[in-house]
Amino acid sequence: MLRHAEKATCAFYDGLPMAHRIALIGGDGIGPEVTAEAVKVVRATGVAIETTDFDLGGMRYLRDGEILSDDVLNQLRNYDAILLGAVGTPDVPPGIIERGLLLKMRFDLDLYVNQRPFAGTAPGHVTPHDFVVIRENTEGPYVGEGGVLRRGTPHEIATQGSVNTRHGVERCIRYAFELAAQRERKHVTLVHKTNVLTFAGDLWQRAFNHVAAEFPQVGTAYNHVDAACIYFVEDPHRYDVIVTDNLFGDILTDLGGAVSGGIGLASSANLNPSRTGPSMFEPSHGSAPDIVGTGKANPTAAILSAALMLEFLGENEAATRIRTACDTAPTGSTTEIGNAIAALVAGK
Ligand code: IPM
Ligand code: MN
């Protein structure tokens, strides 16, 4: 398992660049289309990758019932990274693929940080913003704690717990501070709802204060999540790094996409920063079944997710080249955008 840590610093073997081993999950809907463009762009950087396709997602589930068996999960553990397009199809009831595939990967591979960068010019603004949301990715209301009693009766009860462990919260917050310490503005905002969710909020606030004391060079702030929604639209420039819980982070990052050029540009990294296994990279958008095969899907979010992957694998120069190419915002069909970015990245 040390392989992953070693790979980041030791990309050569016998004088030849060692190929990063990437598990590809194109998935459903537009997932395979945008993933193909992302792989094309990665190859254009010259970074050596070796890919293996994994047929997973809603369509696979409908075909033979496989969602993500322990056997397949164990195969995924042998890769350096997982690149995912999108999963989910309208023919499968909500929750099955989300919980059985996406959340299973996040939980079982301990992908405890969900890093979502946002750069762009929000509607009504003239200067661009540049901030990153660090979303806790293995706890909160996502753990599936709770249950239903007397379903379908007038006395039905549904409970849905939120789990917040000191260990889980603190490691996520520490990651946010470590990231902020490397950034120019060196600032972290905690976003929560400490005025209502007093138990979880108190734990988050104390863990935040504890970690902040280790980073005297990093400035801090706190926003309630409802206020943060206003600031995302009215004053996104105030943010550098934001750290927040799983569900707040889910909602806030869709808003982040909406004020940063749209969900077609929103990239995401599900990270296991301790590198005990592969991390998973995916665009934030879904499978968009309504536009499959039309060429309308913007592959930029998938391409930028691949840039996050390369950065995590230690290929910083290639990642920067991809970001610079994406900044030119080429237009056209899925393939035309992918080709234009690939050509820029290759320097052609
Ligand atoms: C996301 C998605 C997922 C989430 C869904 C598909 C389970 O919305 O990655 O933001 O809620 O985390
Ligand atoms: Mn979401």
PDB file of N, CA, C and O in Angstrom, residues 215-260:
ATOM      1  N   PHE A 215      -1.699  26.678  13.238  1.00  0.00           N
ATOM      2  CA  PHE A 215      -1.386  27.420  12.002  1.00  0.00           C
ATOM      3  C   PHE A 215      -1.547  28.927  12.229  1.00  0.00           C
ATOM      4  O   PHE A 215      -2.466  29.544  11.693  1.00  0.00           O
ATOM      5  N   PRO A 216      -0.653  29.514  13.040  1.00  0.00           N
ATOM      6  CA  PRO A 216      -0.803  30.936  13.353  1.00  0.00           C
ATOM      7  C   PRO A 216      -0.718  31.831  12.115  1.00  0.00           C
ATOM      8  O   PRO A 216      -1.216  32.956  12.134  1.00  0.00           O
ATOM      9  N   GLN A 217      -0.113  31.333  11.038  1.00  0.00           N
ATOM     10  CA  GLN A 217       0.029  32.135   9.810  1.00  0.00           C
ATOM     11  C   GLN A 217      -1.245  32.144   8.978  1.00  0.00           C
ATOM     12  O   GLN A 217      -1.332  32.847   7.972  1.00  0.00           O
ATOM     13  N   VAL A 218      -2.242  31.326   9.355  1.00  0.00           N
ATOM     14  CA  VAL A 218      -3.477  31.214   8.562  1.00  0.00           C
ATOM     15  C   VAL A 218      -4.612  31.964   9.279  1.00  0.00           C
ATOM     16  O   VAL A 218      -4.899  31.705  10.451  1.00  0.00           O
ATOM     17  N   GLY A 219      -5.242  32.884   8.571  1.00  0.00           N
ATOM     18  CA  GLY A 219      -6.366  33.638   9.131  1.00  0.00           C
ATOM     19  C   GLY A 219      -7.628  32.777   9.152  1.00  0.00           C
ATOM     20  O   GLY A 219      -7.751  31.817   8.390  1.00  0.00           O
ATOM     21  N   THR A 220      -8.578  33.119  10.009  1.00  0.00           N
ATOM     22  CA  THR A 220      -9.792  32.301  10.118  1.00  0.00           C
ATOM     23  C   THR A 220     -11.050  33.161  10.167  1.00  0.00           C
ATOM     24  O   THR A 220     -11.015  34.341  10.520  1.00  0.00           O
ATOM     25  N   ALA A 221     -12.174  32.532   9.818  1.00  0.00           N
ATOM     26  CA  ALA A 221     -13.487  33.165   9.957  1.00  0.00           C
ATOM     27  C   ALA A 221     -14.515  32.055  10.131  1.00  0.00           C
ATOM     28  O   ALA A 221     -14.227  30.872   9.874  1.00  0.00           O
ATOM     29  N   TYR A 222     -15.689  32.436  10.570  1.00  0.00           N
ATOM     30  CA  TYR A 222     -16.802  31.493  10.680  1.00  0.00           C
ATOM     31  C   TYR A 222     -18.035  32.106  10.009  1.00  0.00           C
ATOM     32  O   TYR A 222     -18.324  33.295  10.222  1.00  0.00           O
ATOM     33  N   ASN A 223     -18.754  31.309   9.194  1.00  0.00           N
ATOM     34  CA  ASN A 223     -20.051  31.737   8.642  1.00  0.00           C
ATOM     35  C   ASN A 223     -21.089  30.657   8.871  1.00  0.00           C
ATOM     36  O   ASN A 223     -20.800  29.468   8.658  1.00  0.00           O
ATOM     37  N   HIS A 224     -22.296  31.056   9.231  1.00  0.00           N
ATOM     38  CA  HIS A 224     -23.403  30.102   9.183  1.00  0.00           C
ATOM     39  C   HIS A 224     -23.656  29.761   7.715  1.00  0.00           C
ATOM     40  O   HIS A 224     -23.480  30.613   6.822  1.00  0.00           O
ATOM     41  N   VAL A 225     -24.143  28.551   7.474  1.00  0.00           N
ATOM     42  CA  VAL A 225     -24.274  28.089   6.086  1.00  0.00           C
ATOM     43  C   VAL A 225     -25.277  28.920   5.279  1.00  0.00           C
ATOM     44  O   VAL A 225     -25.084  29.151   4.076  1.00  0.00           O
ATOM     45  N   ASP A 226     -26.320  29.404   5.933  1.00  0.00           N
ATOM     46  CA  ASP A 226     -27.303  30.211   5.193  1.00  0.00           C
ATOM     47  C   ASP A 226     -26.681  31.548   4.770  1.00  0.00           C
ATOM     48  O   ASP A 226     -26.873  32.015   3.641  1.00  0.00           O
ATOM     49  N   ALA A 227     -25.883  32.127   5.669  1.00  0.00           N
ATOM     50  CA  ALA A 227     -25.199  33.377   5.312  1.00  0.00           C
ATOM     51  C   ALA A 227     -24.168  33.124   4.209  1.00  0.00           C
ATOM     52  O   ALA A 227     -24.013  33.935   3.286  1.00  0.00           O
ATOM     53  N   ALA A 228     -23.496  31.969   4.298  1.00  0.00           N
ATOM     54  CA  ALA A 228     -22.491  31.648   3.271  1.00  0.00           C
ATOM     55  C   ALA A 228     -23.130  31.602   1.877  1.00  0.00           C
ATOM     56  O   ALA A 228     -22.510  31.997   0.892  1.00  0.00           O
ATOM     57  N   CYS A 229     -24.389  31.154   1.809  1.00  0.00           N
ATOM     58  CA  CYS A 229     -25.089  31.116   0.502  1.00  0.00           C
ATOM     59  C   CYS A 229     -25.217  32.531  -0.076  1.00  0.00           C
ATOM     60  O   CYS A 229     -25.052  32.732  -1.281  1.00  0.00           O
ATOM     61  N   ILE A 230     -25.499  33.491   0.785  1.00  0.00           N
ATOM     62  CA  ILE A 230     -25.594  34.880   0.314  1.00  0.00           C
ATOM     63  C   ILE A 230     -24.219  35.357  -0.149  1.00  0.00           C
ATOM     64  O   ILE A 230     -24.065  35.924  -1.239  1.00  0.00           O
ATOM     65  N   TYR A 231     -23.196  35.101   0.664  1.00  0.00           N
ATOM     66  CA  TYR A 231     -21.846  35.577   0.312  1.00  0.00           C
ATOM     67  C   TYR A 231     -21.327  34.926  -0.972  1.00  0.00           C
ATOM     68  O   TYR A 231     -20.582  35.543  -1.725  1.00  0.00           O
ATOM     69  N   PHE A 232     -21.692  33.654  -1.210  1.00  0.00           N
ATOM     70  CA  PHE A 232     -21.248  32.995  -2.445  1.00  0.00           C
ATOM     71  C   PHE A 232     -21.688  33.807  -3.662  1.00  0.00           C
ATOM     72  O   PHE A 232     -20.991  33.887  -4.657  1.00  0.00           O
ATOM     73  N   VAL A 233     -22.884  34.400  -3.542  1.00  0.00           N
ATOM     74  CA  VAL A 233     -23.436  35.148  -4.673  1.00  0.00           C
ATOM     75  C   VAL A 233     -22.973  36.605  -4.628  1.00  0.00           C
ATOM     76  O   VAL A 233     -22.563  37.164  -5.645  1.00  0.00           O
ATOM     77  N   GLU A 234     -23.027  37.211  -3.436  1.00  0.00           N
ATOM     78  CA  GLU A 234     -22.793  38.657  -3.348  1.00  0.00           C
ATOM     79  C   GLU A 234     -21.339  39.045  -3.128  1.00  0.00           C
ATOM     80  O   GLU A 234     -20.936  40.131  -3.528  1.00  0.00           O
ATOM     81  N   ASP A 235     -20.583  38.188  -2.457  1.00  0.00           N
ATOM     82  CA  ASP A 235     -19.209  38.562  -2.123  1.00  0.00           C
ATOM     83  C   ASP A 235     -18.296  37.340  -2.084  1.00  0.00           C
ATOM     84  O   ASP A 235     -17.671  37.046  -1.059  1.00  0.00           O
ATOM     85  N   PRO A 236     -18.198  36.603  -3.211  1.00  0.00           N
ATOM     86  CA  PRO A 236     -17.387  35.372  -3.192  1.00  0.00           C
ATOM     87  C   PRO A 236     -15.908  35.637  -2.945  1.00  0.00           C
ATOM     88  O   PRO A 236     -15.174  34.736  -2.552  1.00  0.00           O
ATOM     89  N   HIS A 237     -15.485  36.891  -3.146  1.00  0.00           N
ATOM     90  CA  HIS A 237     -14.052  37.221  -2.993  1.00  0.00           C
ATOM     91  C   HIS A 237     -13.573  37.096  -1.565  1.00  0.00           C
ATOM     92  O   HIS A 237     -12.376  37.043  -1.312  1.00  0.00           O
ATOM     93  N   ARG A 238     -14.478  37.052  -0.619  1.00  0.00           N
ATOM     94  CA  ARG A 238     -14.048  36.970   0.783  1.00  0.00           C
ATOM     95  C   ARG A 238     -13.453  35.595   1.094  1.00  0.00           C
ATOM     96  O   ARG A 238     -12.791  35.425   2.108  1.00  0.00           O
ATOM     97  N   TYR A 239     -13.698  34.609   0.217  1.00  0.00           N
ATOM     98  CA  TYR A 239     -13.288  33.242   0.546  1.00  0.00           C
ATOM     99  C   TYR A 239     -11.963  32.838  -0.086  1.00  0.00           C
ATOM    100  O   TYR A 239     -11.662  33.203  -1.222  1.00  0.00           O
ATOM    101  N   ASP A 240     -11.216  32.037   0.683  1.00  0.00           N
ATOM    102  CA  ASP A 240     -10.009  31.395   0.164  1.00  0.00           C
ATOM    103  C   ASP A 240     -10.225  29.882   0.269  1.00  0.00           C
ATOM    104  O   ASP A 240     -10.533  29.224  -0.706  1.00  0.00           O
ATOM    105  N   VAL A 241     -10.149  29.338   1.493  1.00  0.00           N
ATOM    106  CA  VAL A 241     -10.482  27.930   1.713  1.00  0.00           C
ATOM    107  C   VAL A 241     -11.685  27.883   2.655  1.00  0.00           C
ATOM    108  O   VAL A 241     -11.725  28.614   3.655  1.00  0.00           O
ATOM    109  N   ILE A 242     -12.651  27.061   2.319  1.00  0.00           N
ATOM    110  CA  ILE A 242     -13.830  26.862   3.165  1.00  0.00           C
ATOM    111  C   ILE A 242     -13.808  25.420   3.623  1.00  0.00           C
ATOM    112  O   ILE A 242     -13.546  24.523   2.815  1.00  0.00           O
ATOM    113  N   VAL A 243     -14.079  25.182   4.894  1.00  0.00           N
ATOM    114  CA  VAL A 243     -14.193  23.802   5.356  1.00  0.00           C
ATOM    115  C   VAL A 243     -15.579  23.617   5.965  1.00  0.00           C
ATOM    116  O   VAL A 243     -16.067  24.481   6.695  1.00  0.00           O
ATOM    117  N   THR A 244     -16.225  22.486   5.622  1.00  0.00           N
ATOM    118  CA  THR A 244     -17.605  22.315   6.065  1.00  0.00           C
ATOM    119  C   THR A 244     -17.999  20.845   6.090  1.00  0.00           C
ATOM    120  O   THR A 244     -17.238  19.992   5.623  1.00  0.00           O
ATOM    121  N   ASP A 245     -19.164  20.564   6.635  1.00  0.00           N
ATOM    122  CA  ASP A 245     -19.577  19.161   6.770  1.00  0.00           C
ATOM    123  C   ASP A 245     -20.115  18.621   5.442  1.00  0.00           C
ATOM    124  O   ASP A 245     -20.298  19.355   4.474  1.00  0.00           O
ATOM    125  N   ASN A 246     -20.375  17.322   5.432  1.00  0.00           N
ATOM    126  CA  ASN A 246     -20.686  16.607   4.198  1.00  0.00           C
ATOM    127  C   ASN A 246     -21.910  17.176   3.466  1.00  0.00           C
ATOM    128  O   ASN A 246     -21.845  17.474   2.265  1.00  0.00           O
ATOM    129  N   LEU A 247     -23.007  17.377   4.181  1.00  0.00           N
ATOM    130  CA  LEU A 247     -24.233  17.828   3.507  1.00  0.00           C
ATOM    131  C   LEU A 247     -24.183  19.318   3.161  1.00  0.00           C
ATOM    132  O   LEU A 247     -24.575  19.715   2.060  1.00  0.00           O
ATOM    133  N   PHE A 248     -23.672  20.136   4.092  1.00  0.00           N
ATOM    134  CA  PHE A 248     -23.522  21.569   3.753  1.00  0.00           C
ATOM    135  C   PHE A 248     -22.611  21.702   2.538  1.00  0.00           C
ATOM    136  O   PHE A 248     -22.845  22.522   1.643  1.00  0.00           O
ATOM    137  N   GLY A 249     -21.558  20.880   2.516  1.00  0.00           N
ATOM    138  CA  GLY A 249     -20.595  20.940   1.410  1.00  0.00           C
ATOM    139  C   GLY A 249     -21.223  20.515   0.093  1.00  0.00           C
ATOM    140  O   GLY A 249     -20.915  21.073  -0.961  1.00  0.00           O
ATOM    141  N   ASP A 250     -22.108  19.543   0.148  1.00  0.00           N
ATOM    142  CA  ASP A 250     -22.782  19.096  -1.071  1.00  0.00           C
ATOM    143  C   ASP A 250     -23.590  20.249  -1.670  1.00  0.00           C
ATOM    144  O   ASP A 250     -23.486  20.549  -2.861  1.00  0.00           O
ATOM    145  N   ILE A 251     -24.372  20.889  -0.823  1.00  0.00           N
ATOM    146  CA  ILE A 251     -25.266  21.950  -1.308  1.00  0.00           C
ATOM    147  C   ILE A 251     -24.463  23.176  -1.743  1.00  0.00           C
ATOM    148  O   ILE A 251     -24.678  23.748  -2.814  1.00  0.00           O
ATOM    149  N   LEU A 252     -23.516  23.554  -0.886  1.00  0.00           N
ATOM    150  CA  LEU A 252     -22.730  24.758  -1.140  1.00  0.00           C
ATOM    151  C   LEU A 252     -21.900  24.634  -2.433  1.00  0.00           C
ATOM    152  O   LEU A 252     -21.690  25.623  -3.140  1.00  0.00           O
ATOM    153  N   THR A 253     -21.440  23.417  -2.740  1.00  0.00           N
ATOM    154  CA  THR A 253     -20.590  23.292  -3.927  1.00  0.00           C
ATOM    155  C   THR A 253     -21.402  23.340  -5.223  1.00  0.00           C
ATOM    156  O   THR A 253     -20.864  23.702  -6.266  1.00  0.00           O
ATOM    157  N   ASP A 254     -22.670  22.990  -5.181  1.00  0.00           N
ATOM    158  CA  ASP A 254     -23.499  23.224  -6.373  1.00  0.00           C
ATOM    159  C   ASP A 254     -23.670  24.726  -6.586  1.00  0.00           C
ATOM    160  O   ASP A 254     -23.613  25.218  -7.722  1.00  0.00           O
ATOM    161  N   LEU A 255     -23.855  25.451  -5.499  1.00  0.00           N
ATOM    162  CA  LEU A 255     -23.952  26.911  -5.608  1.00  0.00           C
ATOM    163  C   LEU A 255     -22.613  27.478  -6.090  1.00  0.00           C
ATOM    164  O   LEU A 255     -22.575  28.394  -6.928  1.00  0.00           O
ATOM    165  N   GLY A 256     -21.535  26.919  -5.578  1.00  0.00           N
ATOM    166  CA  GLY A 256     -20.196  27.335  -6.027  1.00  0.00           C
ATOM    167  C   GLY A 256     -20.058  27.186  -7.532  1.00  0.00           C
ATOM    168  O   GLY A 256     -19.535  28.072  -8.215  1.00  0.00           O
ATOM    169  N   GLY A 257     -20.548  26.071  -8.066  1.00  0.00           N
ATOM    170  CA  GLY A 257     -20.508  25.853  -9.515  1.00  0.00           C
ATOM    171  C   GLY A 257     -21.337  26.895 -10.244  1.00  0.00           C
ATOM    172  O   GLY A 257     -20.908  27.458 -11.250  1.00  0.00           O
ATOM    173  N   ALA A 258     -22.507  27.172  -9.701  1.00  0.00           N
ATOM    174  CA  ALA A 258     -23.425  28.108 -10.369  1.00  0.00           C
ATOM    175  C   ALA A 258     -22.858  29.527 -10.439  1.00  0.00           C
ATOM    176  O   ALA A 258     -23.165  30.258 -11.380  1.00  0.00           O
ATOM    177  N   VAL A 259     -22.040  29.900  -9.461  1.00  0.00           N
ATOM    178  CA  VAL A 259     -21.461  31.257  -9.501  1.00  0.00           C
ATOM    179  C   VAL A 259     -20.058  31.261 -10.112  1.00  0.00           C
ATOM    180  O   VAL A 259     -19.359  32.263 -10.074  1.00  0.00           O
ATOM    181  N   SER A 260     -19.636  30.128 -10.659  1.00  0.00           N
ATOM    182  CA  SER A 260     -18.276  30.048 -11.221  1.00  0.00           C
ATOM    183  C   SER A 260     -18.286  29.502 -12.641  1.00  0.00           C
ATOM    184  O   SER A 260     -17.417  28.719 -13.014  1.00  0.00           O
TER     185      SER A 260
END
